Amino acid sequence: MSIIDQFDLTGRVAIVTGGTRGIGLAIADGLAAAGATVVPTSRTASDVEAARKRVESHGVESLAILTDVTDDGDIESLFERTANTFGGIDIVVNNAGVNPSAALGCPEDVDSEGYDVTLDVNLRGAFRCTQEAAPYLNESDKGSLINIASVGGVVGLPRQHPYVASKHGLVGMTKSIALDWAPEVRANVIAPGYVATDLTTELRENDKLRQSIINRTPLDRFADPEELAGPVVFLASDAASYVTGTCLTVDGGWTSK
Ligand SMILES: NC(=O)c1ccc[n+]([C@@H]2O[C@H](COP(=O)([O-])OP(=O)(O)OC[C@H]3O[C@@H](n4cnc5c(N)ncnc54)[C@H](OP(=O)(O)O)[C@@H]3O)[C@@H](O)[C@H]2O)c1
């Protein structure tokens, strides 16, 4: 197989949670451009429908399915409907994530609701999707699980304790899954640095904070969401056939400083 063909995802079926905005939408778009059938899902009907159309603009199939990753029934139905419609599932990207203001601050300032929501979406949601994905990924001979963590899953970040706890958990969970599922299914995690999405709007609008992040980033800027698509396509593809249990930082060099 040529090196270019190794990146071809034609015939594979992918689910992307939180695949309707920001990084998730860019990932769904990238997987579709590489030939995969993609189901981009979230809690907002209009966004799910728009994402379905964007996927289909690449000439591949899609489905509009609403999913809240904190709802077990939603998750079960997402996997069942996708597999029933397309005959299986080969790629799962656990991307849905939040960092609510109620979970920011020093540990003593964080309220329990902010803590619970952050852990429920970022960690438990990814875990429940992973459980539902298990039979399908095991049945596929190209099964690939990709979790989207953060540099906050690799190092500490001040005043973001629940988020950092959830993302460290996600990195550790992915490494354990890679052990349990090898050699049939590969599992990897990506740790993005600072990306220009809705999640970082407040940060980017604060001149002092934005500049301090840029100053600490060797590549001198925030990432565009599209810059996360290539790493996901790589990890999903045959080009990464010997890559499992790894945490790939995509952070413009932020953690190298
Ligand atoms: N932006 C960054 O700088 C950055 C850096 C490192 C890591 N990350 C991680 O990358 C991932 C995507 O972040 P982003 O910046 O693209 O965020 P975003 O623009 O806020 O998009 C988040 C996506 O997740 C969905 N979502 C939120 N809660 C959900 C739930 N309970 N169930 C299902 N879907 C849900 C949202 O849709 P609805 O609200 O409509 O459901 C949306 O599609 C997150 O895991 C985040 O932690 C981001």
XYZ file of C-alpha atoms and ligand atoms in Angstrom:
305
model
C 0.000 0.000 0.000
C 1.394 3.434 -0.909
C 2.074 5.835 1.918
C -0.765 8.112 0.739
C -3.184 5.163 0.573
C -2.376 4.355 4.202
C -4.284 7.506 5.205
C -7.386 6.563 3.192
C -10.409 5.874 5.436
C -12.839 4.869 2.690
C -15.327 2.282 3.938
C -14.796 3.016 7.637
C -17.512 4.309 9.946
C -16.693 6.951 12.576
C -18.522 8.570 15.496
C -17.336 11.954 16.800
C -18.901 13.151 20.071
C -19.112 16.926 20.335
C -18.579 16.791 16.577
C -20.731 19.798 15.765
C -18.545 22.772 16.740
C -14.898 23.690 17.174
C -12.366 20.864 17.270
C -14.968 18.082 16.938
C -16.501 19.564 13.786
C -13.027 19.970 12.245
C -12.279 16.325 13.130
C -15.577 15.118 11.599
C -14.812 17.138 8.466
C -11.264 15.731 8.250
C -12.380 12.109 8.685
C -15.039 12.597 5.970
C -12.484 14.201 3.637
C -10.335 11.081 4.152
C -13.294 8.955 2.994
C -14.996 7.821 6.219
C -18.728 7.742 6.904
C -19.048 10.061 9.909
C -21.715 10.596 12.573
C -21.002 13.938 14.320
C -23.146 14.253 17.418
C -23.972 16.668 20.261
C -26.981 18.027 22.201
C -28.044 20.786 19.753
C -30.364 19.698 16.929
C -29.562 22.556 14.518
C -25.796 22.012 14.939
C -26.146 18.235 14.458
C -28.080 18.779 11.231
C -25.518 21.338 9.942
C -22.635 18.980 10.773
C -24.375 16.101 8.966
C -24.639 18.263 5.839
C -20.992 19.279 6.092
C -19.907 15.624 6.310
C -22.105 14.706 3.348
C -20.558 17.509 1.273
C -17.516 15.220 1.006
C -19.652 12.612 -0.801
C -19.811 10.238 2.189
C -22.791 9.172 4.297
C -23.804 10.559 7.672
C -26.637 10.564 10.213
C -28.054 13.310 12.430
C -28.271 11.862 15.960
C -28.658 13.962 19.103
C -26.545 12.737 22.014
C -25.880 14.021 25.499
C -22.833 12.038 26.663
C -24.067 12.254 30.263
C -27.176 10.266 29.268
C -26.645 6.499 29.086
C -29.788 5.982 26.975
C -28.599 8.545 24.411
C -25.211 6.818 24.160
C -26.732 3.359 23.703
C -29.020 4.645 20.967
C -26.132 6.507 19.212
C -24.062 3.341 18.869
C -26.988 1.065 18.030
C -28.432 3.357 15.335
C -25.032 4.021 13.760
C -24.105 0.325 13.626
C -27.552 -0.728 12.387
C -27.467 1.876 9.617
C -23.905 1.414 8.413
C -23.158 -2.200 9.398
C -20.528 -1.504 12.060
C -18.293 1.128 13.685
C -14.509 1.362 13.147
C -13.477 4.713 14.647
C -14.711 6.452 17.813
C -13.517 9.929 18.772
C -14.437 10.953 22.323
C -14.184 14.716 21.895
C -17.164 16.202 23.808
C -15.810 18.331 26.619
C -16.648 21.277 28.873
C -14.907 23.594 31.311
C -17.744 25.531 33.008
C -17.025 28.708 34.941
C -18.492 27.082 38.063
C -15.515 24.699 37.993
C -12.848 27.419 37.734
C -10.895 28.915 40.602
C -8.875 27.703 43.539
C -9.997 24.284 44.842
C -11.861 25.907 47.745
C -13.864 28.103 45.295
C -15.050 25.316 42.973
C -18.700 24.379 43.514
C -19.700 20.741 43.481
C -22.054 21.195 40.510
C -19.212 22.578 38.369
C -16.999 19.720 39.492
C -19.626 17.043 38.766
C -20.550 18.390 35.309
C -16.903 18.559 34.244
C -16.139 15.007 35.339
C -19.474 13.689 34.006
C -18.955 15.010 30.476
C -15.178 14.830 30.057
C -14.444 11.534 31.797
C -17.562 9.492 32.526
C -19.066 10.411 29.137
C -15.938 9.209 27.340
C -15.900 6.049 29.472
C -19.556 5.206 28.734
C -19.023 5.782 24.993
C -15.963 3.540 25.180
C -18.018 0.787 26.826
C -20.716 1.012 24.147
C -18.047 1.120 21.411
C -16.303 -2.034 22.629
C -18.210 -4.745 20.698
C -18.180 -2.769 17.446
C -14.505 -1.791 17.559
C -13.585 -5.379 18.437
C -15.605 -6.671 15.510
C -13.865 -4.251 13.100
C -10.437 -5.302 11.852
C -9.468 -1.583 11.870
C -10.833 -0.562 15.274
C -9.423 2.716 16.585
C -10.410 4.721 19.686
C -9.178 8.309 19.911
C -9.793 10.437 22.988
C -9.360 14.202 23.023
C -7.742 15.267 26.296
C -5.721 18.483 26.703
C -2.314 19.695 27.785
C -4.203 19.831 31.096
C -4.110 16.025 30.933
C -0.309 16.059 30.926
C 0.651 18.956 33.214
C -1.147 20.980 35.887
C -3.030 24.203 35.036
C -3.839 26.737 37.754
C -7.497 27.349 38.681
C -8.820 24.517 36.496
C -8.791 21.604 38.935
C -11.843 19.610 37.767
C -10.853 20.044 34.103
C -7.266 18.944 34.775
C -8.485 16.002 36.881
C -10.854 14.920 34.087
C -8.190 15.198 31.390
C -5.472 13.426 33.412
C -8.101 10.725 33.980
C -8.777 10.515 30.262
C -5.072 10.126 29.439
C -4.678 7.363 32.035
C -7.897 5.656 30.987
C -6.804 5.601 27.338
C -3.471 3.980 28.188
C -5.250 1.273 30.197
C -7.765 0.645 27.409
C -4.870 0.282 24.949
C -3.510 -2.529 27.134
C -6.870 -4.255 27.557
C -7.860 -4.048 23.888
C -4.524 -4.889 22.217
C -3.849 -6.344 19.759
C -7.374 -6.116 18.252
C -8.133 -2.423 18.818
C -5.776 0.567 19.070
C -6.489 3.342 21.599
C -4.714 6.701 21.658
C -5.232 10.130 23.159
C -4.482 13.612 21.831
C -3.532 16.506 24.114
C -4.275 19.770 22.296
C -2.805 23.051 23.497
C -4.778 26.276 23.102
C -7.194 26.193 20.161
C -9.371 29.039 18.813
C -12.877 27.706 19.602
C -15.915 28.744 21.683
C -14.240 27.096 24.684
C -11.416 29.673 24.636
C -13.407 32.778 23.603
C -13.126 34.414 27.040
C -9.401 33.630 27.208
C -8.752 35.063 23.759
C -10.795 38.200 24.515
C -8.651 38.941 27.578
C -5.576 40.711 26.123
C -3.278 39.869 29.037
C -4.210 36.179 29.155
C -4.125 35.763 25.362
C -0.677 37.338 25.154
C 0.704 35.255 28.022
C -0.431 32.056 26.255
C 1.061 33.171 22.947
C 4.326 34.149 24.674
C 4.557 30.644 26.160
C 3.795 28.936 22.827
C 6.886 28.398 20.619
C 4.709 28.496 17.475
C 3.490 31.929 18.634
C -0.271 31.496 18.223
C -3.418 29.575 19.115
C -4.151 26.537 16.907
C -6.972 26.563 14.360
C -9.424 23.689 15.017
C -8.547 22.216 11.599
C -4.998 21.574 12.859
C -6.399 18.779 15.057
C -7.967 16.930 12.108
C -4.693 15.645 10.611
C -3.496 14.026 13.864
C -6.884 12.283 14.283
C -6.944 11.038 10.679
C -3.410 9.723 11.214
C -4.311 7.870 14.435
C -7.461 6.426 12.837
C -5.619 5.206 9.749
C -3.327 2.367 8.695
C -0.461 4.887 8.827
C -0.697 4.479 12.627
C -1.005 0.671 12.566
C 1.786 0.281 15.191
C 0.645 3.217 17.372
C -1.344 2.427 20.491
C -1.396 3.698 24.078
C 0.257 6.940 23.103
C -0.550 10.519 24.103
C 0.133 12.860 21.194
C 0.528 16.506 22.209
C -0.587 18.963 19.528
C 0.244 22.174 21.340
C 2.587 24.324 19.229
C 5.393 23.313 21.608
C 3.618 24.648 24.749
C 4.575 21.665 26.957
C 8.180 21.708 25.709
C 8.948 24.957 27.534
N -10.256 24.705 22.636
C -9.141 24.358 23.263
O -8.227 25.187 23.441
C -8.944 22.957 23.765
C -7.675 22.624 24.260
C -7.453 21.345 24.726
C -8.457 20.411 24.700
N -9.688 20.760 24.221
C -10.710 19.709 24.230
O -11.198 19.503 22.918
C -12.564 19.114 22.969
C -13.390 20.033 22.085
O -13.246 21.365 22.569
P -13.693 22.646 21.736
O -12.733 23.706 22.082
O -13.953 22.297 20.335
O -15.071 22.964 22.503
P -16.416 23.662 21.974
O -16.154 24.538 20.821
O -17.046 24.232 23.204
O -17.280 22.408 21.467
C -17.654 21.420 22.375
C -18.505 20.383 21.668
O -18.908 19.399 22.626
C -20.337 19.332 22.641
N -20.803 18.969 23.980
C -20.661 19.655 25.142
N -21.261 18.998 26.144
C -21.780 17.852 25.610
C -22.527 16.768 26.130
N -22.887 16.699 27.427
N -22.893 15.767 25.294
C -22.559 15.815 23.980
N -21.867 16.819 23.424
C -21.485 17.837 24.234
C -20.798 20.709 22.180
O -22.104 20.698 21.619
P -23.431 21.034 22.481
O -23.072 22.033 23.521
O -24.376 21.526 21.438
O -23.851 19.707 23.048
C -19.766 20.983 21.085
O -20.119 20.318 19.893
C -12.970 19.151 24.449
O -12.854 17.861 25.011
C -11.930 20.073 25.061
O -11.728 19.827 26.434
C -9.960 22.006 23.753
